[in-house]
Every structure is written in C-alpha cells, then in structure tokens.
mmCIF file of C-alpha atoms in Angstrom:
data_model
loop_
_atom_site.group_PDB
_atom_site.id
_atom_site.type_symbol
_atom_site.label_atom_id
_atom_site.label_comp_id
_atom_site.label_asym_id
_atom_site.label_seq_id
_atom_site.Cartn_x
_atom_site.Cartn_y
_atom_site.Cartn_z
ATOM 1 C CA ASN A 1 62.375 -62.995 -21.054
ATOM 2 C CA GLU A 2 63.581 -66.353 -19.074
ATOM 3 C CA VAL A 3 63.444 -68.368 -22.227
ATOM 4 C CA PHE A 4 65.371 -65.776 -24.356
ATOM 5 C CA GLN A 5 68.021 -64.764 -21.139
ATOM 6 C CA GLN A 6 69.491 -68.523 -21.728
ATOM 7 C CA TRP A 7 69.971 -67.482 -25.574
ATOM 8 C CA GLY A 8 71.448 -63.967 -24.393
ATOM 9 C CA VAL A 9 68.510 -61.935 -25.592
ATOM 10 C CA MET A 10 66.551 -59.536 -23.661
ATOM 11 C CA ILE A 11 63.452 -58.318 -24.832
ATOM 12 C CA THR A 12 62.262 -54.782 -24.128
ATOM 13 C CA ARG A 13 59.389 -54.101 -26.382
ATOM 14 C CA VAL A 14 56.846 -55.980 -28.268
ATOM 15 C CA GLU A 15 54.752 -54.342 -31.090
ATOM 16 C CA LEU A 16 51.973 -55.564 -33.065
ATOM 17 C CA GLN A 17 52.396 -54.431 -36.088
ATOM 18 C CA ASN A 18 49.242 -56.035 -38.227
ATOM 19 C CA LEU A 19 46.307 -57.852 -36.254
ATOM 20 C CA LYS A 20 43.690 -58.932 -38.202
ATOM 21 C CA PRO A 21 40.342 -60.035 -36.305
ATOM 22 C CA SER A 22 38.235 -62.859 -37.268
ATOM 23 C CA PRO A 23 35.132 -61.271 -39.528
ATOM 24 C CA ASP A 24 32.667 -62.382 -36.554
ATOM 25 C CA ILE A 25 34.829 -60.735 -33.863
ATOM 26 C CA GLN A 26 34.739 -57.629 -36.254
ATOM 27 C CA VAL A 27 31.099 -57.446 -36.538
ATOM 28 C CA ALA A 28 30.800 -57.679 -32.924
ATOM 29 C CA MET A 29 33.065 -55.005 -32.232
ATOM 30 C CA GLU A 30 31.295 -52.560 -34.867
ATOM 31 C CA LEU A 31 27.891 -53.574 -33.103
ATOM 32 C CA GLN A 32 29.246 -52.965 -29.721
ATOM 33 C CA MET A 33 30.411 -49.477 -30.904
ATOM 34 C CA ALA A 34 27.507 -48.636 -32.703
ATOM 35 C CA ALA A 35 25.389 -49.389 -29.530
ATOM 36 C CA GLU A 36 27.671 -47.505 -27.472
ATOM 37 C CA ARG A 37 27.146 -44.492 -30.104
ATOM 38 C CA LYS A 38 23.220 -44.993 -30.066
ATOM 39 C CA LYS A 39 23.535 -45.162 -26.113
ATOM 40 C CA ARG A 40 25.356 -41.681 -25.724
ATOM 41 C CA ALA A 41 23.105 -40.087 -28.512
ATOM 42 C CA ALA A 42 20.178 -41.148 -26.728
ATOM 43 C CA ILE A 43 21.326 -39.679 -23.229
ATOM 44 C CA LEU A 44 22.485 -36.296 -24.786
ATOM 45 C CA LYS A 45 19.163 -36.116 -26.219
ATOM 46 C CA SER A 46 17.103 -36.821 -23.122
ATOM 47 C CA GLU A 47 19.401 -34.445 -21.409
ATOM 48 C CA GLY A 48 18.788 -31.235 -24.347
ATOM 49 C CA GLU A 49 15.049 -32.468 -24.069
ATOM 50 C CA ARG A 50 15.220 -32.002 -20.133
ATOM 51 C CA MET A 51 17.042 -28.632 -20.289
ATOM 52 C CA THR A 52 14.677 -27.529 -22.890
ATOM 53 C CA MET A 53 11.956 -28.327 -20.862
ATOM 54 C CA ILE A 54 13.328 -26.822 -17.532
ATOM 55 C CA ASN A 55 13.618 -23.527 -19.721
ATOM 56 C CA GLU A 56 10.515 -23.268 -20.931
ATOM 57 C CA ALA A 57 9.030 -23.801 -17.259
ATOM 58 C CA GLU A 58 11.384 -21.410 -16.050
ATOM 59 C CA GLY A 59 10.127 -19.201 -18.665
ATOM 60 C CA ARG A 60 6.360 -19.400 -17.997
ATOM 61 C CA ALA A 61 6.757 -19.073 -14.496
ATOM 62 C CA THR A 62 8.866 -15.682 -14.805
ATOM 63 C CA ALA A 63 6.294 -14.714 -17.539
ATOM 64 C CA ALA A 64 3.497 -15.428 -14.920
ATOM 65 C CA THR A 65 5.249 -13.805 -12.197
ATOM 66 C CA THR A 66 5.909 -10.577 -14.252
ATOM 67 C CA ASP A 67 2.279 -10.485 -15.612
ATOM 68 C CA ALA A 68 0.621 -11.081 -12.091
ATOM 69 C CA GLU A 69 3.135 -7.910 -10.805
ATOM 70 C CA ALA A 70 2.290 -6.027 -13.762
ATOM 71 C CA LYS A 71 -1.581 -6.483 -13.062
ATOM 72 C CA ARG A 72 -1.150 -5.980 -8.949
ATOM 73 C CA LYS A 73 0.769 -2.389 -10.043
ATOM 74 C CA ALA A 74 -1.893 -1.709 -12.462
ATOM 75 C CA THR A 75 -4.859 -2.085 -10.080
ATOM 76 C CA ILE A 76 -2.970 0.132 -7.473
ATOM 77 C CA LEU A 77 -2.746 2.745 -9.980
ATOM 78 C CA LEU A 78 -6.130 2.722 -10.853
ATOM 79 C CA ALA A 79 -7.184 2.761 -7.517
ATOM 80 C CA GLN A 80 -4.904 5.752 -6.953
ATOM 81 C CA ALA A 81 -6.369 7.330 -10.003
ATOM 82 C CA GLU A 82 -10.015 6.959 -8.913
ATOM 83 C CA SER A 83 -9.270 7.886 -5.177
ATOM 84 C CA GLU A 84 -7.842 11.086 -6.961
ATOM 85 C CA ARG A 85 -10.675 11.655 -9.017
ATOM 86 C CA GLN A 86 -13.265 11.638 -5.970
ATOM 87 C CA ARG A 87 -11.410 13.472 -4.113
ATOM 88 C CA VAL A 88 -11.133 16.314 -6.934
ATOM 89 C CA GLU A 89 -14.907 15.492 -7.578
ATOM 90 C CA ALA A 90 -15.987 16.275 -4.005
ATOM 91 C CA GLU A 91 -13.608 19.383 -3.750
ATOM 92 C CA GLY A 92 -15.543 20.860 -7.029
ATOM 93 C CA LEU A 93 -18.915 20.059 -5.728
ATOM 94 C CA LYS A 94 -17.991 21.477 -2.201
ATOM 95 C CA VAL A 95 -17.150 24.858 -4.307
ATOM 96 C CA ALA A 96 -19.844 24.718 -6.337
ATOM 97 C CA ILE A 97 -22.280 23.987 -3.233
ATOM 98 C CA GLN A 98 -20.433 26.842 -1.445
ATOM 99 C CA THR A 99 -21.011 29.173 -4.872
ATOM 100 C CA VAL A 100 -24.501 28.517 -5.236
ATOM 101 C CA ALA A 101 -25.133 29.386 -1.678
ATOM 102 C CA GLY A 102 -23.524 32.378 -2.261
ATOM 103 C CA ALA A 103 -25.931 33.353 -5.046
ATOM 104 C CA PHE A 104 -28.687 31.876 -2.495
ATOM 105 C CA GLU A 105 -27.957 34.339 0.186
ATOM 106 C CA ASN A 106 -30.216 37.107 -0.361
ATOM 107 C CA THR A 107 -33.256 34.843 -0.228
ATOM 108 C CA GLU A 108 -35.705 33.844 2.179
ATOM 109 C CA ASP A 109 -34.058 29.997 1.929
ATOM 110 C CA ASP A 110 -31.254 28.497 3.768
ATOM 111 C CA GLY A 111 -28.658 29.153 1.359
ATOM 112 C CA GLU A 112 -27.011 26.171 2.031
ATOM 113 C CA GLN A 113 -30.071 24.076 1.698
ATOM 114 C CA ALA A 114 -31.153 25.755 -1.450
ATOM 115 C CA ALA A 115 -27.691 24.814 -3.210
ATOM 116 C CA VAL A 116 -28.265 21.214 -2.244
ATOM 117 C CA GLN A 117 -31.673 20.809 -3.748
ATOM 118 C CA PHE A 118 -30.521 23.119 -6.958
ATOM 119 C CA LEU A 119 -27.285 20.784 -7.549
ATOM 120 C CA SER A 120 -29.483 17.650 -6.967
ATOM 121 C CA LEU A 121 -31.851 18.841 -9.499
ATOM 122 C CA ILE A 122 -28.967 19.561 -11.927
ATOM 123 C CA ARG A 123 -27.328 16.534 -11.761
ATOM 124 C CA TYR A 124 -30.608 14.779 -12.164
ATOM 125 C CA MET A 125 -31.435 16.434 -15.391
ATOM 126 C CA GLU A 126 -27.424 15.494 -16.306
ATOM 127 C CA THR A 127 -28.575 11.895 -15.699
ATOM 128 C CA GLN A 128 -32.063 11.747 -17.864
ATOM 129 C CA ALA A 129 -30.032 13.324 -20.509
ATOM 130 C CA LYS A 130 -27.408 10.562 -20.504
ATOM 131 C CA PHE A 131 -30.519 8.191 -20.433
ATOM 132 C CA ALA A 132 -32.187 10.162 -22.956
ATOM 133 C CA GLY A 133 -29.399 9.990 -25.280
ATOM 134 C CA SER A 134 -28.528 6.403 -25.258
ATOM 135 C CA ASN A 135 -29.609 3.815 -27.751
ATOM 136 C CA GLY A 136 -31.098 1.611 -25.229
ATOM 137 C CA THR A 137 -33.877 3.511 -23.730
ATOM 138 C CA LYS A 138 -35.977 6.593 -24.795
ATOM 139 C CA VAL A 139 -37.970 6.692 -21.428
ATOM 140 C CA ILE A 140 -37.459 9.568 -19.207
ATOM 141 C CA MET A 141 -38.405 8.888 -15.680
ATOM 142 C CA LEU A 142 -39.949 11.799 -13.893
ATOM 143 C CA PRO A 143 -39.486 11.544 -9.864
ATOM 144 C CA SER A 144 -42.093 11.834 -7.463
ATOM 145 C CA LYS A 145 -41.328 13.867 -4.171
ATOM 146 C CA ASP A 146 -41.225 10.195 -2.132
ATOM 147 C CA SER A 147 -38.797 8.659 -4.551
ATOM 148 C CA LEU A 148 -36.061 11.376 -5.027
ATOM 149 C CA PRO A 149 -35.366 13.749 -2.249
ATOM 150 C CA LEU A 150 -34.496 16.719 -3.599
ATOM 151 C CA THR A 151 -34.294 18.749 -0.497
ATOM 152 C CA TYR A 152 -31.842 19.325 2.065
ATOM 153 C CA GLY A 153 -33.910 17.492 4.780
ATOM 154 C CA GLY A 154 -34.431 14.456 2.328
ATOM 155 C CA LEU A 155 -30.903 14.469 1.658
ATOM 156 C CA LYS A 156 -29.547 14.776 5.523
ATOM 157 C CA PHE A 157 -31.988 12.352 6.228
ATOM 158 C CA LEU A 158 -30.231 9.593 3.850
ATOM 159 C CA LEU A 159 -26.897 10.461 5.404
ATOM 160 C CA ASP A 160 -27.637 10.097 8.952
#
C-alpha cells in the first residue's frame, strides 16, 4: 500500500483468479488429502467396530441376566408346585387312613394301625406293578418281615 500510495492508488482487495501449482506440489497435495481421507475412514471404521462390540456385549449380558432370572423363577415355581403336590398328597393320605381306619373300627385290631398296614401294602403292590411294567426288569421282590415294616409299630419305630 505504501508503494501504491505514492502514485495515488489505494489497494482494498486482492483476488487470485488462476493459480496453478507445480505438478510436484499438486501430487503432494493429493497424497496428503488421500492420507487424510484414509485416516478418517480408519477412525470411523474402528469406532463402528467398537460400538458393534459394545452392543453385542451388552446384548449377551442382558440375555444372560434374563435367562438367569427366568431359570430362578422356574425353579421357584417348580418348588412351589412340588410343595403343593406333597401337601395335597399328604392330605389325601390322611383322608385315606381315616377312611380305612373307619372301616376297621368293628374289628379287634386297632383301626389306625390296620389302616396304615393296609395302605402300606397297597403302596408296595403299586410299586411292584411299576417295576414289573418297566422294560428294565421283570423281577418282583418279595419282602421279608425284616426288610419292609408293614406294621404300625414298625412304621412308628422308623419315624421316631
């Protein structure tokens, strides 16, 4: 501006209309731009892979947690069902003993003792029928007096 002011000219703006770099500089600029693009592509690819791995890990963790919770609930339900089954079976056995004991009231034996002995013998025969009906065995075991206490006293001894 100082040089041009001597002539009475003031420069307010300079504009380059056509700039042609040398072929070496042009090749270097293109290589630099290609390297920058490759760098950005590598960064984007690694970030995408990282997010994929994080999402997969979170999915596996959620699935494992959900599976464990489902198994826990299933175990609880099975235990509750087994508890209810045993309770109902015990009530049924109680009613059966009372019913059979009522049938034995007119005999000289103790009704409750005879009922327990009778029901034990029925259960034993049902078990033997299951053994005989299976493909694995055709042997029926007959108990001795010592191996199967079918008396009320024998069962009472085992429970005490």
